[in-house]
mmCIF file of C-alpha atoms in Angstrom:
data_model
loop_
_atom_site.group_PDB
_atom_site.id
_atom_site.type_symbol
_atom_site.label_atom_id
_atom_site.label_comp_id
_atom_site.label_asym_id
_atom_site.label_seq_id
_atom_site.Cartn_x
_atom_site.Cartn_y
_atom_site.Cartn_z
ATOM 1 C CA PHE M 1 -26.142 22.204 13.534
ATOM 2 C CA ARG M 2 -25.560 25.891 12.068
ATOM 3 C CA THR M 3 -29.047 27.255 10.951
ATOM 4 C CA GLY M 4 -29.815 30.442 9.125
ATOM 5 C CA ARG M 5 -31.854 31.811 11.696
ATOM 6 C CA GLY M 6 -30.789 34.893 14.044
ATOM 7 C CA GLY M 7 -29.368 35.049 17.342
ATOM 8 C CA HIS M 8 -26.591 32.634 18.464
ATOM 9 C CA TYR M 9 -27.021 29.403 20.529
ATOM 10 C CA THR M 10 -30.281 27.656 20.684
ATOM 11 C CA TYR M 11 -31.475 24.552 22.147
ATOM 12 C CA HIS M 12 -34.131 22.066 20.769
ATOM 13 C CA GLY M 13 -35.058 19.610 22.436
ATOM 14 C CA PRO M 14 -37.642 17.050 24.703
ATOM 15 C CA GLY M 15 -40.220 18.528 26.342
ATOM 16 C CA GLN M 16 -40.375 21.742 24.449
ATOM 17 C CA LEU M 17 -42.321 22.566 22.009
ATOM 18 C CA VAL M 18 -41.437 24.431 18.400
ATOM 19 C CA GLY M 19 -43.333 26.497 15.896
ATOM 20 C CA TYR M 20 -41.530 26.874 12.664
ATOM 21 C CA VAL M 21 -44.123 29.555 10.817
ATOM 22 C CA MET M 22 -43.732 29.731 7.157
ATOM 23 C CA MET M 23 -45.719 32.943 6.274
ATOM 24 C CA ASP M 24 -45.503 35.109 3.070
ATOM 25 C CA LEU M 25 -44.661 38.148 4.685
ATOM 26 C CA SER M 26 -45.257 40.264 1.392
ATOM 27 C CA GLN M 27 -49.161 39.314 2.323
ATOM 28 C CA ARG M 28 -48.398 41.396 5.896
ATOM 29 C CA ASN M 29 -47.366 44.352 4.980
ATOM 30 C CA SER M 30 -43.499 43.268 4.252
ATOM 31 C CA ASP M 31 -42.727 44.239 7.571
ATOM 32 C CA VAL M 32 -40.664 41.923 9.500
ATOM 33 C CA ARG M 33 -40.237 43.888 13.343
ATOM 34 C CA GLN M 34 -44.109 43.350 13.171
ATOM 35 C CA PHE M 35 -43.816 39.940 12.225
ATOM 36 C CA VAL M 36 -41.391 39.412 15.193
ATOM 37 C CA HIS M 37 -43.677 41.235 17.330
ATOM 38 C CA ASP M 38 -46.583 39.345 16.647
ATOM 39 C CA LEU M 39 -44.404 35.517 17.212
ATOM 40 C CA GLU M 40 -43.710 37.113 20.861
ATOM 41 C CA SER M 41 -47.502 38.177 21.212
ATOM 42 C CA TRP M 42 -48.368 34.418 20.581
ATOM 43 C CA LEU M 43 -46.064 32.982 22.899
ATOM 44 C CA ILE M 44 -47.464 35.748 25.279
ATOM 45 C CA GLU M 45 -50.894 34.828 24.930
ATOM 46 C CA THR M 46 -50.614 30.667 24.858
ATOM 47 C CA LEU M 47 -48.338 31.611 28.618
ATOM 48 C CA ALA M 48 -51.612 33.396 29.610
ATOM 49 C CA LYS M 49 -53.683 30.950 29.017
ATOM 50 C CA PHE M 50 -51.881 28.958 31.809
ATOM 51 C CA ASP M 51 -51.957 31.923 34.113
ATOM 52 C CA ILE M 52 -48.062 32.852 33.380
ATOM 53 C CA ARG M 53 -47.614 36.489 32.472
ATOM 54 C CA GLY M 54 -44.557 36.674 29.429
ATOM 55 C CA GLU M 55 -43.158 39.619 28.756
ATOM 56 C CA ARG M 56 -40.790 41.027 26.288
ATOM 57 C CA ARG M 57 -37.289 42.984 27.838
ATOM 58 C CA ASP M 58 -35.828 46.036 25.335
ATOM 59 C CA GLY M 59 -32.440 44.644 24.267
ATOM 60 C CA ARG M 60 -33.546 41.156 24.741
ATOM 61 C CA VAL M 61 -35.008 38.248 22.452
ATOM 62 C CA GLY M 62 -37.376 36.296 23.732
ATOM 63 C CA ILE M 63 -40.223 35.789 26.044
ATOM 64 C CA TRP M 64 -38.968 36.408 29.968
ATOM 65 C CA VAL M 65 -41.117 35.645 32.908
ATOM 66 C CA ASP M 66 -40.107 37.827 36.103
ATOM 67 C CA LEU M 67 -40.251 35.970 39.452
ATOM 68 C CA GLY M 68 -39.769 39.167 41.585
ATOM 69 C CA PRO M 69 -36.890 40.412 43.551
ATOM 70 C CA SER M 70 -33.962 38.229 44.101
ATOM 71 C CA HIS M 71 -31.745 38.036 47.104
ATOM 72 C CA LYS M 72 -29.700 41.303 45.834
ATOM 73 C CA GLY M 73 -32.670 43.264 45.616
ATOM 74 C CA GLU M 74 -32.989 42.722 41.571
ATOM 75 C CA HIS M 75 -35.719 41.462 39.637
ATOM 76 C CA HIS M 76 -35.004 37.652 38.998
ATOM 77 C CA ASP M 77 -35.847 36.931 34.955
ATOM 78 C CA LEU M 78 -35.470 33.654 33.221
ATOM 79 C CA LYS M 79 -36.453 32.935 29.890
ATOM 80 C CA ILE M 80 -39.337 30.737 28.890
ATOM 81 C CA GLY M 81 -39.827 31.328 24.746
ATOM 82 C CA ALA M 82 -37.381 31.693 22.010
ATOM 83 C CA ILE M 83 -37.534 33.387 18.700
ATOM 84 C CA GLY M 84 -35.413 32.799 15.674
ATOM 85 C CA VAL M 85 -36.286 33.858 11.979
ATOM 86 C CA ARG M 86 -35.030 34.106 8.761
ATOM 87 C CA VAL M 87 -36.799 36.184 6.180
ATOM 88 C CA ARG M 88 -36.040 34.930 2.247
ATOM 89 C CA ARG M 89 -37.942 36.624 -0.687
ATOM 90 C CA TRP M 90 -40.286 37.366 2.114
ATOM 91 C CA VAL M 91 -40.957 34.257 3.344
ATOM 92 C CA SER M 92 -40.537 33.664 7.180
ATOM 93 C CA TYR M 93 -38.374 30.339 8.081
ATOM 94 C CA HIS M 94 -37.823 29.370 11.821
ATOM 95 C CA GLY M 95 -39.935 30.699 14.734
ATOM 96 C CA VAL M 96 -40.266 30.225 18.762
ATOM 97 C CA SER M 97 -40.136 27.614 20.929
ATOM 98 C CA LEU M 98 -41.836 27.438 24.168
ATOM 99 C CA ASN M 99 -40.314 25.446 27.591
ATOM 100 C CA VAL M 100 -42.824 23.264 28.740
ATOM 101 C CA GLU M 101 -40.958 20.585 30.498
ATOM 102 C CA PRO M 102 -37.078 20.208 29.621
ATOM 103 C CA ASP M 103 -34.582 19.540 31.381
ATOM 104 C CA LEU M 104 -33.340 22.887 31.929
ATOM 105 C CA ASP M 105 -29.587 21.358 32.856
ATOM 106 C CA HIS M 106 -29.318 20.746 29.128
ATOM 107 C CA TYR M 107 -28.853 24.307 28.787
ATOM 108 C CA SER M 108 -25.938 24.623 30.891
ATOM 109 C CA GLY M 109 -23.596 24.473 27.837
ATOM 110 C CA ILE M 110 -24.674 26.583 25.939
ATOM 111 C CA VAL M 111 -25.389 30.934 26.516
ATOM 112 C CA PRO M 112 -28.913 31.137 25.368
ATOM 113 C CA CYS M 113 -29.137 33.164 22.416
ATOM 114 C CA GLY M 114 -25.850 34.896 23.478
ATOM 115 C CA ILE M 115 -27.809 36.325 26.519
ATOM 116 C CA LYS M 116 -25.666 36.229 29.711
ATOM 117 C CA ASP M 117 -26.564 36.532 33.371
ATOM 118 C CA HIS M 118 -29.838 35.320 32.787
ATOM 119 C CA GLY M 119 -31.370 31.894 33.062
ATOM 120 C CA VAL M 120 -34.126 29.744 31.793
ATOM 121 C CA THR M 121 -37.178 28.323 33.149
ATOM 122 C CA SER M 122 -40.229 26.102 31.772
ATOM 123 C CA LEU M 123 -43.822 25.882 32.938
ATOM 124 C CA VAL M 124 -43.237 22.717 34.673
ATOM 125 C CA ASN M 125 -40.578 24.564 36.541
ATOM 126 C CA LEU M 126 -43.074 27.197 37.412
ATOM 127 C CA GLY M 127 -45.347 24.649 38.848
ATOM 128 C CA ILE M 128 -47.741 24.507 35.704
ATOM 129 C CA THR M 129 -48.385 20.853 35.317
ATOM 130 C CA THR M 130 -49.501 20.345 31.908
ATOM 131 C CA THR M 131 -48.583 18.102 28.484
ATOM 132 C CA LEU M 132 -46.813 18.840 25.516
ATOM 133 C CA LYS M 133 -50.461 18.235 24.250
ATOM 134 C CA GLU M 134 -52.741 20.503 26.047
ATOM 135 C CA VAL M 135 -50.065 23.381 25.055
ATOM 136 C CA ALA M 136 -49.848 23.049 21.664
ATOM 137 C CA ALA M 137 -53.566 22.986 21.637
ATOM 138 C CA SER M 138 -53.356 26.345 23.183
ATOM 139 C CA MET M 139 -50.368 27.462 20.736
ATOM 140 C CA ARG M 140 -52.651 26.709 17.942
ATOM 141 C CA GLY M 141 -55.746 28.501 19.005
ATOM 142 C CA THR M 142 -53.736 31.584 19.980
ATOM 143 C CA PHE M 143 -51.724 31.807 16.679
ATOM 144 C CA GLU M 144 -55.143 31.908 14.995
ATOM 145 C CA TYR M 145 -56.157 34.514 17.319
ATOM 146 C CA VAL M 146 -53.076 36.751 16.862
ATOM 147 C CA PHE M 147 -52.280 36.034 13.172
ATOM 148 C CA GLY M 148 -55.731 35.581 12.130
ATOM 149 C CA ARG M 149 -55.009 32.630 9.901
ATOM 150 C CA GLU M 150 -55.851 29.262 10.665
ATOM 151 C CA THR M 151 -53.312 26.578 11.095
ATOM 152 C CA VAL M 152 -53.445 23.443 8.592
ATOM 153 C CA ASN M 153 -52.677 20.043 10.101
ATOM 154 C CA GLN M 154 -50.496 18.186 8.041
ATOM 155 C CA PRO M 155 -51.182 14.291 7.702
ATOM 156 C CA SER M 156 -48.623 12.356 10.302
ATOM 157 C CA ASP M 157 -46.990 8.955 9.437
#
């Protein structure tokens, strides 16, 4: 489906946590770059709760995991978290996604975020046995830590 967020192709499906952040950035110094940095920090802090070192990469969108040197001696980076935002009248839309336990074969038909020559991974693929509910609780806590704001529960149907 076509959306108004940044980036190229993305995937949202079962086994992935998606956080759509609607925030008035005029209350945060109208700084889109800082907001994106905070979204990245949110994912990095969440991954740290599961002893995973998530990292930023210059020139690449998202959060990456370095699995060490490949058989060619190059570092093997895999994407574990995506970021795609849109800002309209200083209000943010869209947000982040974190691969917990998706079927990674679903990515085979796209080039995630337009970044070629790099694969994707998930917590489960990295050997972390957890549930979406546990990761969601961690994301909630780290959101409050990174953004300094309490999250709001909406009643479920």
